[in-house]
Amino acid sequence: MKTDDLIGLLAQDAGPVPKRTGERRFAVALLVGVALALAWVQGAFGIRADLAEVMGTAVFWQKVAMPLAVAATGLVVVFRLGHPGARMNGWWLGVWLPVSLLWIWAAVVLWMAEPAARVPLVLGTTWRVCVFNVTATALPIGVGLLWALRGLAPTRPVLTGAAAGWLAGAVGACVYSLHCPEMGAPFVAIWYVLGMGMSAALGALAGRHWLRW
């Protein structure tokens, strides 16, 4: 059988794809993933008691500015990676630029701090568990995003999985911040970013197997 005949045979019963199918899959993935992540944080750690007060301060929004920015731009990048031939244009810039700006800010904070205060600014009181906690919080979000991507057509499974994991890590970091007592830029610049990176690594590994055609 000729290739053109085979393509025609396979496509003869194909119907139109409903509009906004990809957007709906991503919406479901994020809603369910964030809900599960919130349940995990509440059950495992508890939401900080002074959250309402803390959310009224500038330092809290400075803390979550990086993961929020990465999440906003990362969602566009991941969605486009799920569509063959979609152009990234300048969206990749939003994936790493917020982290770079945070590192610069953290370096300035450390430079201006007293020498004796620098190590506490970096380590805080929860550095031993932060990377794991961010990664664990991101896990249901990442699984949801991979499910959404399986309904699309990513042509670069490892890269797409890594981007989905990076996005999940950013959203997970935002959710985990509802518990995390750390507020210093140096802490967030190191341990939150490492947690997001671990999530990206797991996403790349999962994408290699789950996102293959």
mmCIF file of C-alpha atoms in Angstrom, residues 1-199:
data_model
loop_
_atom_site.group_PDB
_atom_site.id
_atom_site.type_symbol
_atom_site.label_atom_id
_atom_site.label_comp_id
_atom_site.label_asym_id
_atom_site.label_seq_id
_atom_site.Cartn_x
_atom_site.Cartn_y
_atom_site.Cartn_z
ATOM 1 C CA MET A 1 0.000 0.000 0.000
ATOM 2 C CA LYS A 2 1.271 3.436 -0.890
ATOM 3 C CA THR A 3 1.924 5.942 1.868
ATOM 4 C CA ASP A 4 -0.697 8.380 0.590
ATOM 5 C CA ASP A 5 -3.292 5.612 0.494
ATOM 6 C CA LEU A 6 -2.429 4.574 4.048
ATOM 7 C CA ILE A 7 -2.741 8.151 5.296
ATOM 8 C CA GLY A 8 -6.108 8.486 3.568
ATOM 9 C CA LEU A 9 -7.318 5.215 5.089
ATOM 10 C CA LEU A 10 -6.284 6.253 8.596
ATOM 11 C CA ALA A 11 -7.827 9.703 8.254
ATOM 12 C CA GLN A 12 -11.126 8.807 6.611
ATOM 13 C CA ASP A 13 -12.981 8.369 9.903
ATOM 14 C CA ALA A 14 -11.246 11.209 11.722
ATOM 15 C CA GLY A 15 -13.566 13.911 12.976
ATOM 16 C CA PRO A 16 -12.788 17.505 13.872
ATOM 17 C CA VAL A 17 -11.028 18.081 17.186
ATOM 18 C CA PRO A 18 -13.209 20.115 19.568
ATOM 19 C CA LYS A 19 -12.036 23.675 20.015
ATOM 20 C CA ARG A 20 -10.014 24.576 23.099
ATOM 21 C CA THR A 21 -9.415 20.934 23.982
ATOM 22 C CA GLY A 22 -5.816 21.613 24.949
ATOM 23 C CA GLU A 23 -6.739 24.622 27.063
ATOM 24 C CA ARG A 24 -9.382 22.596 28.903
ATOM 25 C CA ARG A 25 -6.934 19.782 29.618
ATOM 26 C CA PHE A 26 -4.424 22.237 31.052
ATOM 27 C CA ALA A 27 -7.106 23.937 33.141
ATOM 28 C CA VAL A 28 -8.233 20.611 34.607
ATOM 29 C CA ALA A 29 -4.627 19.535 35.223
ATOM 30 C CA LEU A 30 -3.776 22.737 37.076
ATOM 31 C CA LEU A 31 -6.994 22.902 39.092
ATOM 32 C CA VAL A 32 -6.742 19.308 40.272
ATOM 33 C CA GLY A 33 -2.974 19.500 40.767
ATOM 34 C CA VAL A 34 -3.102 22.689 42.815
ATOM 35 C CA ALA A 35 -5.986 21.326 44.903
ATOM 36 C CA LEU A 36 -3.993 18.180 45.698
ATOM 37 C CA ALA A 37 -0.872 20.236 46.422
ATOM 38 C CA LEU A 38 -2.837 22.452 48.824
ATOM 39 C CA ALA A 39 -4.242 19.374 50.533
ATOM 40 C CA TRP A 40 -0.723 17.959 50.865
ATOM 41 C CA VAL A 41 0.683 21.150 52.389
ATOM 42 C CA GLN A 42 -2.248 21.500 54.767
ATOM 43 C CA GLY A 43 -2.098 17.865 55.849
ATOM 44 C CA ALA A 44 1.683 17.466 56.051
ATOM 45 C CA PHE A 45 2.753 20.866 57.388
ATOM 46 C CA GLY A 46 -0.224 23.134 57.961
ATOM 47 C CA ILE A 47 -0.814 26.614 56.599
ATOM 48 C CA ARG A 48 1.051 29.205 58.636
ATOM 49 C CA ALA A 49 -1.208 30.787 61.251
ATOM 50 C CA ASP A 50 -0.197 34.351 60.389
ATOM 51 C CA LEU A 51 -0.717 33.941 56.633
ATOM 52 C CA ALA A 52 -3.383 36.643 56.336
ATOM 53 C CA GLU A 53 -1.104 39.140 58.070
ATOM 54 C CA VAL A 54 1.994 38.087 56.147
ATOM 55 C CA MET A 55 0.213 38.358 52.797
ATOM 56 C CA GLY A 56 -0.311 42.039 53.514
ATOM 57 C CA THR A 57 3.435 42.670 53.527
ATOM 58 C CA ALA A 58 5.715 43.484 50.600
ATOM 59 C CA VAL A 59 8.300 40.911 51.662
ATOM 60 C CA PHE A 60 5.852 38.041 51.102
ATOM 61 C CA TRP A 61 5.102 39.135 47.535
ATOM 62 C CA GLN A 62 8.795 39.640 46.896
ATOM 63 C CA LYS A 63 9.259 36.056 48.016
ATOM 64 C CA VAL A 64 6.675 34.613 45.625
ATOM 65 C CA ALA A 65 7.361 36.996 42.737
ATOM 66 C CA MET A 66 9.893 34.659 41.119
ATOM 67 C CA PRO A 67 7.791 31.461 41.129
ATOM 68 C CA LEU A 68 4.691 33.398 40.085
ATOM 69 C CA ALA A 69 6.527 34.929 37.120
ATOM 70 C CA VAL A 70 8.028 31.573 36.132
ATOM 71 C CA ALA A 71 4.600 29.931 36.394
ATOM 72 C CA ALA A 72 2.945 32.561 34.193
ATOM 73 C CA THR A 73 5.483 32.344 31.391
ATOM 74 C CA GLY A 74 6.183 28.635 31.869
ATOM 75 C CA LEU A 75 2.537 27.806 31.213
ATOM 76 C CA VAL A 76 2.784 29.406 27.769
ATOM 77 C CA VAL A 77 6.060 27.606 27.017
ATOM 78 C CA VAL A 78 4.733 24.198 28.052
ATOM 79 C CA PHE A 79 1.496 24.660 26.121
ATOM 80 C CA ARG A 80 3.400 25.608 22.967
ATOM 81 C CA LEU A 81 5.781 22.681 23.354
ATOM 82 C CA GLY A 82 2.717 20.467 23.205
ATOM 83 C CA HIS A 83 1.996 21.716 19.664
ATOM 84 C CA PRO A 84 4.416 20.751 16.857
ATOM 85 C CA GLY A 85 5.859 23.742 15.073
ATOM 86 C CA ALA A 86 4.665 26.311 17.618
ATOM 87 C CA ARG A 87 7.171 29.122 18.028
ATOM 88 C CA MET A 88 8.564 30.086 21.406
ATOM 89 C CA ASN A 89 9.548 33.606 20.334
ATOM 90 C CA GLY A 90 10.692 35.360 23.513
ATOM 91 C CA TRP A 91 8.771 33.203 25.983
ATOM 92 C CA TRP A 92 11.875 31.229 26.975
ATOM 93 C CA LEU A 93 13.194 34.474 28.473
ATOM 94 C CA GLY A 94 10.453 34.412 31.073
ATOM 95 C CA VAL A 95 11.461 30.920 32.194
ATOM 96 C CA TRP A 96 14.908 31.900 33.439
ATOM 97 C CA LEU A 97 14.916 35.710 33.725
ATOM 98 C CA PRO A 98 12.930 35.823 37.018
ATOM 99 C CA VAL A 99 15.421 33.411 38.559
ATOM 100 C CA SER A 100 18.353 35.500 37.347
ATOM 101 C CA LEU A 101 16.832 38.653 38.813
ATOM 102 C CA LEU A 102 16.232 36.843 42.107
ATOM 103 C CA TRP A 103 19.864 35.728 42.216
ATOM 104 C CA ILE A 104 21.000 39.306 41.671
ATOM 105 C CA TRP A 105 18.692 40.531 44.425
ATOM 106 C CA ALA A 106 19.890 37.768 46.781
ATOM 107 C CA ALA A 107 23.524 38.650 46.064
ATOM 108 C CA VAL A 108 22.829 42.304 46.920
ATOM 109 C CA VAL A 109 21.103 41.292 50.167
ATOM 110 C CA LEU A 110 24.065 39.135 51.161
ATOM 111 C CA TRP A 111 26.565 41.823 50.228
ATOM 112 C CA MET A 112 24.748 44.412 52.359
ATOM 113 C CA ALA A 113 24.266 42.078 55.327
ATOM 114 C CA GLU A 114 26.647 41.801 58.245
ATOM 115 C CA PRO A 115 29.111 38.912 57.780
ATOM 116 C CA ALA A 116 27.653 37.023 60.743
ATOM 117 C CA ALA A 117 24.155 37.228 59.247
ATOM 118 C CA ARG A 118 25.002 35.823 55.819
ATOM 119 C CA VAL A 119 24.942 32.115 56.639
ATOM 120 C CA PRO A 120 21.584 32.371 58.477
ATOM 121 C CA LEU A 121 20.168 34.259 55.485
ATOM 122 C CA VAL A 122 21.174 31.402 53.197
ATOM 123 C CA LEU A 123 20.270 28.460 55.438
ATOM 124 C CA GLY A 124 17.315 29.817 57.365
ATOM 125 C CA THR A 125 15.888 27.139 59.657
ATOM 126 C CA THR A 126 14.443 24.712 57.093
ATOM 127 C CA TRP A 127 17.116 24.308 54.412
ATOM 128 C CA ARG A 128 17.420 20.566 55.050
ATOM 129 C CA VAL A 129 13.821 19.882 54.037
ATOM 130 C CA CYS A 130 12.939 22.728 51.676
ATOM 131 C CA VAL A 131 14.049 21.112 48.419
ATOM 132 C CA PHE A 132 12.132 17.920 49.165
ATOM 133 C CA ASN A 133 9.052 19.819 50.313
ATOM 134 C CA VAL A 134 8.904 21.988 47.189
ATOM 135 C CA THR A 135 9.426 18.952 44.954
ATOM 136 C CA ALA A 136 6.791 16.899 46.774
ATOM 137 C CA THR A 137 4.305 19.761 46.593
ATOM 138 C CA ALA A 138 4.938 20.066 42.853
ATOM 139 C CA LEU A 139 4.452 16.338 42.198
ATOM 140 C CA PRO A 140 0.647 16.250 41.695
ATOM 141 C CA ILE A 141 0.856 19.363 39.537
ATOM 142 C CA GLY A 142 3.547 17.795 37.373
ATOM 143 C CA VAL A 143 1.578 14.572 36.954
ATOM 144 C CA GLY A 144 -1.438 16.606 35.878
ATOM 145 C CA LEU A 145 0.582 18.567 33.333
ATOM 146 C CA LEU A 146 2.032 15.375 31.861
ATOM 147 C CA TRP A 147 -1.499 14.000 31.552
ATOM 148 C CA ALA A 148 -2.545 17.167 29.733
ATOM 149 C CA LEU A 149 0.450 16.948 27.397
ATOM 150 C CA ARG A 150 -0.312 13.325 26.489
ATOM 151 C CA GLY A 151 -3.471 14.623 24.868
ATOM 152 C CA LEU A 152 -1.446 16.974 22.665
ATOM 153 C CA ALA A 153 1.468 16.227 20.326
ATOM 154 C CA PRO A 154 4.847 17.173 21.838
ATOM 155 C CA THR A 155 7.722 16.349 19.524
ATOM 156 C CA ARG A 156 10.493 16.855 22.104
ATOM 157 C CA PRO A 157 9.434 14.669 25.044
ATOM 158 C CA VAL A 158 12.453 15.238 27.302
ATOM 159 C CA LEU A 159 12.469 19.021 26.863
ATOM 160 C CA THR A 160 8.700 19.199 27.194
ATOM 161 C CA GLY A 161 8.774 17.075 30.339
ATOM 162 C CA ALA A 162 11.520 19.229 31.831
ATOM 163 C CA ALA A 163 9.560 22.410 31.073
ATOM 164 C CA ALA A 164 6.424 20.876 32.615
ATOM 165 C CA GLY A 165 8.411 19.923 35.705
ATOM 166 C CA TRP A 166 9.888 23.424 35.951
ATOM 167 C CA LEU A 167 6.379 24.890 35.707
ATOM 168 C CA ALA A 168 5.087 22.436 38.291
ATOM 169 C CA GLY A 169 7.984 23.337 40.567
ATOM 170 C CA ALA A 170 7.157 27.033 40.307
ATOM 171 C CA VAL A 171 3.482 26.467 41.097
ATOM 172 C CA GLY A 172 4.438 24.060 43.868
ATOM 173 C CA ALA A 173 6.786 26.659 45.342
ATOM 174 C CA CYS A 174 3.917 29.159 45.435
ATOM 175 C CA VAL A 175 1.706 26.646 47.230
ATOM 176 C CA TYR A 176 4.466 25.633 49.655
ATOM 177 C CA SER A 177 5.100 29.300 50.489
ATOM 178 C CA LEU A 178 1.722 29.296 52.272
ATOM 179 C CA HIS A 179 3.445 27.234 54.949
ATOM 180 C CA CYS A 180 7.131 28.108 54.632
ATOM 181 C CA PRO A 181 8.362 30.486 57.371
ATOM 182 C CA GLU A 182 11.430 31.592 55.391
ATOM 183 C CA MET A 183 11.246 35.087 53.914
ATOM 184 C CA GLY A 184 14.820 35.914 52.882
ATOM 185 C CA ALA A 185 15.751 36.303 49.217
ATOM 186 C CA PRO A 186 19.005 34.292 49.572
ATOM 187 C CA PHE A 187 17.084 31.332 50.969
ATOM 188 C CA VAL A 188 14.485 31.409 48.202
ATOM 189 C CA ALA A 189 17.158 31.932 45.533
ATOM 190 C CA ILE A 190 18.928 28.725 46.527
ATOM 191 C CA TRP A 191 16.508 26.222 48.034
ATOM 192 C CA TYR A 192 13.323 27.079 46.166
ATOM 193 C CA VAL A 193 15.199 27.105 42.865
ATOM 194 C CA LEU A 194 16.811 23.752 43.695
ATOM 195 C CA GLY A 195 13.355 22.339 44.420
ATOM 196 C CA MET A 196 12.108 23.636 41.076
ATOM 197 C CA GLY A 197 15.180 22.177 39.390
ATOM 198 C CA MET A 198 14.568 18.785 40.989
ATOM 199 C CA SER A 199 10.992 18.908 39.724
#
